[in-house]
Tab-separated table of C-alpha atoms and ligand atoms in Angstrom:
chain	number	residue	atom	x	y	z
I	1	MET	CA	-12.267	-17.467	18.854
I	2	ASN	CA	-15.582	-17.404	20.758
I	3	GLU	CA	-14.265	-14.749	23.087
I	4	ILE	CA	-13.135	-12.665	20.113
I	5	TRP	CA	-16.533	-13.048	18.428
I	6	GLU	CA	-18.263	-11.848	21.633
I	7	LYS	CA	-15.974	-8.802	21.728
I	8	LEU	CA	-16.660	-7.953	18.093
I	9	LYS	CA	-20.425	-8.185	18.584
I	10	SER	CA	-20.251	-5.839	21.565
I	11	ASN	CA	-18.016	-3.378	19.703
I	12	GLU	CA	-15.094	-3.994	22.034
I	13	ARG	CA	-11.589	-3.390	20.684
I	14	LEU	CA	-9.382	-6.414	20.231
I	15	ASN	CA	-6.107	-6.420	22.193
I	16	ILE	CA	-2.629	-7.832	21.612
I	17	ASN	CA	-3.567	-11.193	23.149
I	18	ASP	CA	-6.543	-11.511	20.801
I	19	ALA	CA	-4.244	-10.780	17.851
I	20	LYS	CA	-1.811	-13.471	19.048
I	21	LYS	CA	-4.667	-15.982	19.287
I	22	ILE	CA	-5.839	-15.166	15.762
I	23	LEU	CA	-2.386	-15.583	14.192
I	24	ALA	CA	-1.770	-18.798	16.118
I	25	SER	CA	-5.142	-20.327	15.218
I	26	ASP	CA	-5.513	-22.967	12.498
I	27	ASP	CA	-9.206	-22.209	12.107
I	28	LEU	CA	-8.900	-20.241	8.866
I	29	ILE	CA	-12.634	-20.381	8.114
I	30	GLU	CA	-13.545	-18.901	11.501
I	31	ILE	CA	-10.902	-16.155	11.101
I	32	GLY	CA	-12.405	-15.442	7.678
I	33	ARG	CA	-15.935	-15.376	9.086
I	34	LEU	CA	-15.036	-12.813	11.761
I	35	SER	CA	-13.133	-10.497	9.408
I	36	ARG	CA	-15.843	-10.793	6.741
I	37	TRP	CA	-18.473	-9.905	9.358
I	38	LEU	CA	-16.535	-6.744	10.229
I	39	LYS	CA	-15.999	-5.903	6.536
I	40	LEU	CA	-19.752	-6.253	5.878
I	41	LYS	CA	-20.490	-4.054	8.891
I	42	LYS	CA	-18.146	-1.343	7.593
I	43	SER	CA	-18.772	-1.314	3.845
I	44	GLY	CA	-21.620	-3.746	3.220
I	45	LYS	CA	-21.279	-5.713	0.005
I	46	LYS	CA	-19.274	-2.984	-1.738
I	47	VAL	CA	-15.766	-3.720	-2.968
I	48	TYR	CA	-13.769	-0.794	-4.322
I	49	PHE	CA	-11.383	-0.531	-7.251
I	50	VAL	CA	-9.776	2.331	-9.144
I	51	PHE	CA	-8.868	2.925	-12.775
I	52	ASN	CA	-5.247	3.802	-12.087
I	53	LYS	CA	-1.754	3.817	-13.518
I	54	HIS	CA	1.526	3.253	-11.693
I	55	ILE	CA	4.563	5.361	-12.554
I	56	ASN	CA	7.930	4.285	-11.099
I	57	TYR	CA	10.027	7.295	-12.128
I	58	THR	CA	13.430	5.751	-11.367
I	59	ASN	CA	14.951	2.483	-10.204
I	60	LEU	CA	18.131	4.174	-8.976
I	61	CYS	CA	18.123	4.056	-5.199
I	62	VAL	CA	20.623	4.877	-2.480
I	63	SER	CA	18.759	2.847	0.157
I	64	LYS	CA	19.701	-0.633	-1.175
I	65	CYS	CA	17.232	-2.660	0.911
I	66	LYS	CA	17.888	-6.409	1.010
I	67	PHE	CA	14.277	-7.323	0.191
I	68	CYS	CA	14.173	-5.248	-3.003
I	69	ALA	CA	14.702	-6.567	-6.544
I	70	PHE	CA	13.760	-3.270	-8.159
I	71	TYR	CA	16.664	-0.965	-7.308
I	72	ARG	CA	19.771	-0.343	-9.417
I	73	ASN	CA	23.034	1.487	-8.658
I	74	GLY	CA	23.105	3.430	-11.914
I	75	PHE	CA	25.688	1.626	-14.074
I	76	GLU	CA	23.497	-1.374	-15.008
I	77	GLU	CA	21.972	-1.629	-18.477
I	78	ASP	CA	18.442	-1.520	-17.144
I	79	ALA	CA	18.989	1.421	-14.750
I	80	TYR	CA	16.583	4.209	-15.699
I	81	THR	CA	15.242	7.605	-14.679
I	82	MET	CA	12.252	9.201	-16.361
I	83	GLU	CA	12.342	12.886	-17.170
I	84	VAL	CA	9.154	14.821	-16.418
I	85	GLU	CA	8.318	15.090	-20.157
I	86	GLU	CA	8.498	11.280	-20.494
I	87	ILE	CA	6.079	10.877	-17.597
I	88	ILE	CA	3.665	13.336	-19.209
I	89	ASP	CA	4.003	11.528	-22.585
I	90	GLU	CA	3.275	8.177	-20.925
I	91	LEU	CA	0.202	9.583	-19.180
I	92	LYS	CA	-1.022	11.093	-22.465
I	93	GLN	CA	-1.283	7.565	-23.906
I	94	LEU	CA	-3.964	6.698	-21.341
I	95	PRO	CA	-7.735	6.816	-21.785
I	96	GLU	CA	-9.294	9.966	-20.362
I	97	ASP	CA	-11.189	8.184	-17.597
I	98	VAL	CA	-8.054	7.149	-15.661
I	99	LYS	CA	-8.705	8.525	-12.199
I	100	GLU	CA	-5.477	8.016	-10.278
I	101	VAL	CA	-1.772	8.103	-10.972
I	102	HIS	CA	0.278	6.300	-8.304
I	103	ILE	CA	3.882	7.549	-8.335
I	104	VAL	CA	6.780	6.047	-6.401
I	105	GLY	CA	10.449	5.564	-7.146
I	106	GLY	CA	13.876	4.872	-5.695
I	107	LEU	CA	15.855	7.465	-3.725
I	108	HIS	CA	17.703	9.034	-6.650
I	109	PRO	CA	21.323	9.980	-5.898
I	110	THR	CA	21.408	13.351	-7.681
I	111	LYS	CA	17.982	14.707	-8.685
I	112	PRO	CA	17.105	17.928	-6.794
I	113	PHE	CA	13.804	18.508	-4.973
I	114	SER	CA	12.703	20.765	-7.872
I	115	TYR	CA	12.495	17.644	-10.122
I	116	TYR	CA	9.758	16.170	-7.896
I	117	VAL	CA	7.886	19.466	-7.591
I	118	ASP	CA	8.018	19.919	-11.400
I	119	MET	CA	6.767	16.347	-11.844
I	120	ILE	CA	3.671	17.012	-9.732
I	121	SER	CA	2.935	20.492	-11.119
I	122	SER	CA	3.334	19.325	-14.747
I	123	ILE	CA	0.959	16.408	-14.170
I	124	ARG	CA	-1.517	18.756	-12.500
I	125	LYS	CA	-1.243	21.243	-15.386
I	126	ASN	CA	-1.709	18.587	-18.098
I	127	PHE	CA	-4.338	16.505	-16.256
I	128	PRO	CA	-6.319	18.910	-14.059
I	129	SER	CA	-8.757	16.328	-12.697
I	130	ILE	CA	-6.552	13.234	-12.158
I	131	ASN	CA	-5.854	12.233	-8.530
I	132	ILE	CA	-2.113	12.374	-7.877
I	133	LYS	CA	-1.144	9.809	-5.220
I	134	ALA	CA	2.586	10.146	-4.898
I	135	PHE	CA	5.703	9.534	-2.799
I	136	THR	CA	6.073	7.321	0.256
I	137	ALA	CA	7.136	8.655	3.651
I	138	VAL	CA	10.647	7.409	2.814
I	139	GLU	CA	10.784	9.642	-0.267
I	140	ILE	CA	9.369	12.620	1.680
I	141	ASP	CA	12.076	12.164	4.339
I	142	TYR	CA	14.692	12.021	1.556
I	143	PHE	CA	13.332	15.192	-0.100
I	144	SER	CA	13.564	16.910	3.289
I	145	LYS	CA	17.236	15.854	3.546
I	146	ILE	CA	18.192	16.987	0.016
I	147	SER	CA	16.283	20.284	0.220
I	148	GLY	CA	16.944	21.253	3.843
I	149	LEU	CA	13.178	21.783	4.257
I	150	SER	CA	11.053	20.355	7.084
I	151	TYR	CA	8.522	17.561	6.426
I	152	LYS	CA	5.779	20.189	6.669
I	153	GLU	CA	7.470	22.462	4.109
I	154	VAL	CA	8.131	19.575	1.697
I	155	LEU	CA	4.551	18.329	1.925
I	156	LYS	CA	3.041	21.809	1.676
I	157	THR	CA	5.140	22.537	-1.448
I	158	LEU	CA	4.022	19.267	-3.060
I	159	LYS	CA	0.386	19.839	-2.086
I	160	ASP	CA	0.493	23.350	-3.577
I	161	ALA	CA	1.932	21.774	-6.769
I	162	GLY	CA	-1.002	19.319	-6.981
I	163	LEU	CA	-0.389	16.324	-4.701
I	164	ASP	CA	-3.707	14.817	-3.502
I	165	SER	CA	-2.727	11.825	-1.387
I	166	MET	CA	0.154	9.511	-0.496
I	167	PRO	CA	0.661	5.747	-0.839
I	168	GLY	CA	1.522	3.560	2.136
I	169	GLY	CA	4.857	2.062	1.103
I	170	GLY	CA	8.183	2.153	2.883
I	171	ALA	CA	6.696	1.041	6.199
I	172	GLU	CA	8.006	-2.545	5.803
I	173	VAL	CA	7.721	-3.871	9.374
I	174	PHE	CA	8.222	-1.444	12.247
I	175	SER	CA	10.837	-3.509	14.047
I	176	GLU	CA	14.319	-2.149	14.757
I	177	ARG	CA	15.655	-5.729	14.737
I	178	VAL	CA	14.399	-6.344	11.178
I	179	ARG	CA	15.247	-2.828	9.983
I	180	LYS	CA	18.896	-3.202	11.029
I	181	LYS	CA	19.142	-6.527	9.157
I	182	LEU	CA	17.203	-5.812	5.967
I	183	TYR	CA	16.826	-2.045	5.462
I	184	PRO	CA	19.290	-0.205	7.708
I	185	ASN	CA	19.261	2.905	5.477
I	186	LYS	CA	15.504	3.291	5.639
I	187	ILE	CA	13.773	5.566	8.163
I	188	PRO	CA	12.557	4.002	11.431
I	189	PHE	CA	8.941	4.020	12.617
I	190	GLU	CA	9.157	7.371	14.432
I	191	LYS	CA	10.077	9.242	11.227
I	192	TRP	CA	7.619	7.285	9.041
I	193	ALA	CA	4.884	8.132	11.579
I	194	SER	CA	5.928	11.777	11.743
I	195	VAL	CA	5.669	12.165	7.920
I	196	HIS	CA	2.185	10.612	7.885
I	197	ALA	CA	0.987	12.633	10.901
I	198	THR	CA	2.257	15.818	9.209
I	199	ALA	CA	0.510	14.872	5.946
I	200	HIS	CA	-2.762	14.208	7.799
I	201	LYS	CA	-2.567	17.606	9.506
I	202	LEU	CA	-2.168	19.207	6.061
I	203	ASN	CA	-5.254	17.330	4.847
I	204	ILE	CA	-3.282	14.920	2.689
I	205	PRO	CA	-4.810	11.454	3.231
I	206	THR	CA	-2.401	8.522	3.153
I	207	ASN	CA	-2.256	4.721	3.183
I	208	ALA	CA	-0.158	2.309	5.234
I	209	THR	CA	1.449	-1.036	4.399
I	210	LEU	CA	3.144	-3.993	6.085
I	211	LEU	CA	5.768	-6.121	4.353
I	212	PHE	CA	5.560	-9.650	5.797
I	213	GLY	CA	6.761	-13.124	4.954
I	214	HIS	CA	10.537	-12.584	5.402
I	215	ILE	CA	12.303	-12.700	8.793
I	216	GLU	CA	9.651	-11.009	10.924
I	217	THR	CA	7.997	-12.761	13.874
I	218	ASP	CA	4.263	-12.912	14.653
I	219	ASP	CA	4.832	-10.479	17.529
I	220	GLU	CA	6.476	-7.984	15.154
I	221	ILE	CA	3.499	-8.141	12.773
I	222	ILE	CA	1.146	-7.563	15.697
I	223	ASP	CA	3.238	-4.692	17.069
I	224	HIS	CA	3.193	-3.085	13.591
I	225	LEU	CA	-0.617	-3.212	13.472
I	226	PHE	CA	-1.025	-1.770	16.975
I	227	LYS	CA	1.436	1.057	16.180
I	228	LEU	CA	-0.695	1.948	13.149
I	229	ARG	CA	-3.959	1.724	15.099
I	230	ARG	CA	-2.544	4.126	17.712
I	231	LEU	CA	-1.253	6.502	15.022
I	232	GLN	CA	-4.683	6.580	13.353
I	233	ASP	CA	-6.344	7.269	16.742
I	234	GLU	CA	-3.963	10.159	17.400
I	235	HIS	CA	-3.577	11.617	13.884
I	236	PRO	CA	-6.441	10.332	11.711
I	237	GLY	CA	-6.010	10.440	7.941
I	238	PHE	CA	-5.221	6.883	6.849
I	239	LEU	CA	-7.625	5.672	4.161
I	240	CYS	CA	-6.446	2.150	3.568
I	241	PHE	CA	-4.116	-0.557	4.867
I	242	ILE	CA	-2.357	-2.947	2.491
I	243	PRO	CA	-0.505	-6.058	3.731
I	244	LEU	CA	2.223	-6.977	1.212
I	245	SER	CA	3.647	-10.492	1.100
I	246	PHE	CA	7.353	-10.688	0.364
I	247	HIS	CA	8.465	-11.966	-3.075
I	248	PRO	CA	12.035	-13.297	-2.789
I	249	ALA	CA	13.022	-13.840	-6.459
I	250	ASN	CA	15.935	-11.672	-7.679
I	251	THR	CA	16.552	-10.274	-4.178
I	252	PRO	CA	19.568	-11.030	-1.940
I	253	LEU	CA	17.166	-13.176	0.141
I	254	LYS	CA	16.396	-15.530	-2.738
I	255	GLY	CA	17.052	-19.158	-1.759
I	256	LYS	CA	17.054	-18.221	1.945
I	257	ILE	CA	13.355	-17.451	2.275
I	258	GLU	CA	10.353	-19.187	0.697
I	259	LYS	CA	7.382	-17.119	-0.404
I	260	VAL	CA	4.572	-17.376	2.187
I	261	ASP	CA	1.585	-19.520	1.305
I	262	ALA	CA	-2.006	-18.495	0.674
I	263	VAL	CA	-3.207	-19.442	4.166
I	264	ARG	CA	-0.711	-17.060	5.770
I	265	GLU	CA	-1.613	-14.286	3.306
I	266	LEU	CA	-5.316	-14.648	4.096
I	267	LYS	CA	-4.712	-14.808	7.855
I	268	VAL	CA	-2.667	-11.584	7.849
I	269	LEU	CA	-5.294	-9.879	5.687
I	270	ALA	CA	-8.083	-10.922	8.078
I	271	LEU	CA	-6.025	-9.971	11.143
I	272	SER	CA	-5.469	-6.515	9.631
I	273	ARG	CA	-9.227	-5.983	9.251
I	274	LEU	CA	-9.867	-7.154	12.802
I	275	ILE	CA	-7.160	-5.072	14.530
I	276	LEU	CA	-7.259	-1.908	12.385
I	277	ASP	CA	-10.861	-1.151	13.335
I	278	ASN	CA	-10.217	2.567	12.726
I	279	PHE	CA	-9.010	2.118	9.128
I	280	PRO	CA	-11.896	2.594	6.673
I	281	HIS	CA	-10.461	0.223	4.045
I	282	ILE	CA	-8.291	-2.902	3.755
I	283	LYS	CA	-6.813	-3.764	0.376
I	284	ALA	CA	-6.322	-7.231	-1.103
I	285	TYR	CA	-3.547	-6.080	-3.467
I	286	TRP	CA	-3.980	-8.480	-6.379
I	287	VAL	CA	-0.460	-7.856	-7.740
I	288	MET	CA	1.168	-9.405	-4.673
I	289	LEU	CA	-1.556	-11.922	-3.857
I	290	SER	CA	-2.374	-12.915	-7.473
I	291	PRO	CA	-5.859	-12.140	-8.824
I	292	LYS	CA	-7.192	-15.490	-7.518
I	293	ILE	CA	-6.018	-15.133	-3.893
I	294	GLY	CA	-6.980	-11.452	-4.075
I	295	GLN	CA	-10.528	-12.515	-4.981
I	296	ILE	CA	-10.665	-14.927	-2.022
I	297	GLY	CA	-9.247	-12.104	0.130
I	298	LEU	CA	-12.572	-10.308	-0.318
I	299	HIS	CA	-14.002	-12.952	2.048
I	300	PHE	CA	-11.176	-12.272	4.521
I	301	GLY	CA	-11.908	-8.670	5.420
I	302	ALA	CA	-10.752	-6.773	2.323
I	303	ASP	CA	-13.080	-4.226	0.708
I	304	ASP	CA	-10.652	-2.989	-1.940
I	305	ILE	CA	-8.656	-4.764	-4.635
I	306	ASP	CA	-6.582	-1.762	-5.934
I	307	GLY	CA	-7.012	-1.257	-9.657
I	308	THR	CA	-5.962	-1.612	-13.239
I	309	ILE	CA	-2.366	-0.450	-12.483
I	310	ILE	CA	-1.379	-0.963	-16.162
I	311	LYS	CA	2.326	-1.592	-15.555
I	312	GLU	CA	3.587	-2.716	-12.150
I	313	ARG	CA	7.380	-2.950	-11.784
I	314	VAL	CA	8.391	-3.386	-8.111
I	315	THR	CA	6.839	-6.793	-7.386
I	316	HIS	CA	7.408	-8.043	-10.917
I	317	ALA	CA	11.144	-7.360	-10.518
I	318	ALA	CA	10.879	-9.794	-7.584
I	319	GLY	CA	9.228	-12.543	-9.627
I	320	ALA	CA	5.489	-11.869	-9.233
I	321	GLN	CA	3.542	-14.131	-11.606
I	322	SER	CA	0.462	-11.890	-11.710
I	323	PRO	CA	-0.222	-9.881	-14.884
I	324	LEU	CA	1.368	-6.405	-15.243
I	325	GLY	CA	-2.084	-4.858	-15.226
I	326	MET	CA	-5.750	-5.864	-15.319
I	327	GLU	CA	-8.636	-4.656	-17.481
I	328	ARG	CA	-11.485	-2.902	-15.726
I	329	ASP	CA	-13.913	-5.640	-16.908
I	330	ASN	CA	-11.736	-8.370	-15.368
I	331	ILE	CA	-11.723	-6.604	-12.025
I	332	ILE	CA	-15.509	-6.171	-12.124
I	333	HIS	CA	-15.886	-9.852	-12.977
I	334	LEU	CA	-13.601	-10.956	-10.093
I	335	ILE	CA	-15.539	-8.883	-7.568
I	336	LYS	CA	-18.991	-9.902	-8.848
I	337	ASN	CA	-18.126	-13.602	-8.936
I	338	ALA	CA	-16.966	-13.376	-5.324
I	339	GLY	CA	-20.500	-12.235	-4.456
I	340	PHE	CA	-19.801	-8.519	-3.932
I	341	ILE	CA	-20.793	-5.253	-5.619
I	342	PRO	CA	-17.965	-3.622	-7.610
I	343	VAL	CA	-17.643	0.109	-6.975
I	344	GLU	CA	-15.283	2.166	-9.084
I	345	ARG	CA	-13.719	4.865	-6.903
I	346	ASP	CA	-11.178	7.647	-7.163
I	347	ALA	CA	-8.055	7.843	-4.975
I	348	LEU	CA	-10.056	9.441	-2.161
I	349	TYR	CA	-12.796	6.758	-2.241
I	350	ASN	CA	-15.381	9.020	-3.878
I	351	GLU	CA	-17.705	6.622	-5.729
I	352	ILE	CA	-17.664	6.981	-9.527
I	353	GLU	CA	-19.809	4.043	-10.581
I	354	VAL	CA	-21.602	1.232	-8.771
I	355	TYR	CA	-21.917	-1.944	-10.897
I	356	ASP	CA	-24.942	-3.474	-9.150
I	357	ASP	CA	-26.942	-4.880	-12.071
Y	401	V47	O1	7.456	-0.351	0.314
Y	401	V47	C1	9.413	-4.102	-2.285
Y	401	V47	C2	7.213	-3.591	-1.146
Y	401	V47	C3	6.265	-1.578	-1.421
Y	401	V47	C4	9.242	-6.230	-2.518
Y	401	V47	O2	-0.674	2.737	-0.947
Y	401	V47	C5	8.071	-5.742	-1.962
Y	401	V47	O3	-2.263	2.023	-2.269
Y	401	V47	C6	7.195	-7.837	-1.901
Y	401	V47	O4	3.669	0.289	-1.025
Y	401	V47	N1	8.314	-8.367	-2.427
Y	401	V47	C7	5.802	-0.614	-2.488
Y	401	V47	N2	7.054	-6.527	-1.647
Y	401	V47	C8	4.371	-0.922	-2.922
Y	401	V47	C9	3.357	-0.225	-2.056
Y	401	V47	C10	1.943	-0.146	-2.491
Y	401	V47	C11	1.477	-1.008	-3.463
Y	401	V47	C12	0.136	-0.906	-3.850
Y	401	V47	C13	-0.696	0.042	-3.329
Y	401	V47	C14	-0.203	0.907	-2.363
Y	401	V47	C15	-1.093	1.957	-1.819
Y	401	V47	C16	1.120	0.812	-1.931
Y	401	V47	O5	6.478	-2.810	-2.051
Y	401	V47	C17	7.555	-1.295	-0.716
Y	401	V47	C18	7.863	-2.648	-0.154
Y	401	V47	O6	7.235	-2.834	1.096
Y	401	V47	N3	8.221	-4.428	-1.810
Y	401	V47	N4	10.061	-5.193	-2.735
Y	401	V47	C19	9.345	-7.617	-2.751
Y	401	V47	N5	10.467	-8.154	-3.245
């Protein structure tokens, strides 16, 4: 750890061996200290959150990933697809100061590309100033398949309709070994990277995620982080990285895999901050971590805690015990009590209000 500390102080990039040492170390407090030091260097005492709302427009999905408790085939009682008008009606229920709508869904078997374009343009028309953060790289690849358009054409069409940015999901872990076992129908790294690089070139900022705590090895986690660091060097445009810990309940992996513990969650969060030195933000996603571990995560390199969310479905289908949403005041309280300054942001990290009293 001393060697790593020396490197950090002299602004030297950490390498794969450093990452291996960090993950193998039992010195959680020292790992926290290093990642917190880097967080403070990058964003001072500020911790960001957003007043946002998640929309999961359908749970029908042709991908059928083994880690997912959210998807349905279509014949089940709780299978659903929201029409565009329903989405607009749901958004109309919200207070006017909601800044971001985060939209993701399953890969629907029959909806045409026009459904997704209509969704974005109707939201833009009804809510001219809301940030629309929508569709993972996996969905963009699927839209390209069903429409016959290139990634660039799909993204340009969605941007013209009102898309502002993209979430980081669908990355899982960039290992062909794991992909073949758990999500063989999902796109591999090369395609995921190509969608994000194309989005960045079109001035659509995006996020990136890692799904860990299933059958991946330490080396696969590390490889994932270095792939993302290289991608950001070559095609900058990532705003935030979010490590997601696997929730096994209601998935085919239930009973075979235990949920990872808090120490592992905090180590991976800190490692992400230390390796992804070119990512402006690291998110302690309270839905997956729980609000309490999320709060501690602010001392392990995270400078963002996501937002109010209002109704999360994907992780809750897999047994998450965290609330479905959180009030703005609760989030402010969590951040302040951890010793940081809450900053309300929009999807693009423009500051809306700094709560520094
Ligand atoms: O890609 C699915 C994960 C992701 C499970 O960009 C699961 O700001 C744990 O990407 N246990 C979707 N994880 C969520 C996501 C996200 C969330 C919050 C913010 C942002 C952002 C992105 O959820 C999927 C998958 O990796 N997931 N099932 C599960 N059982």
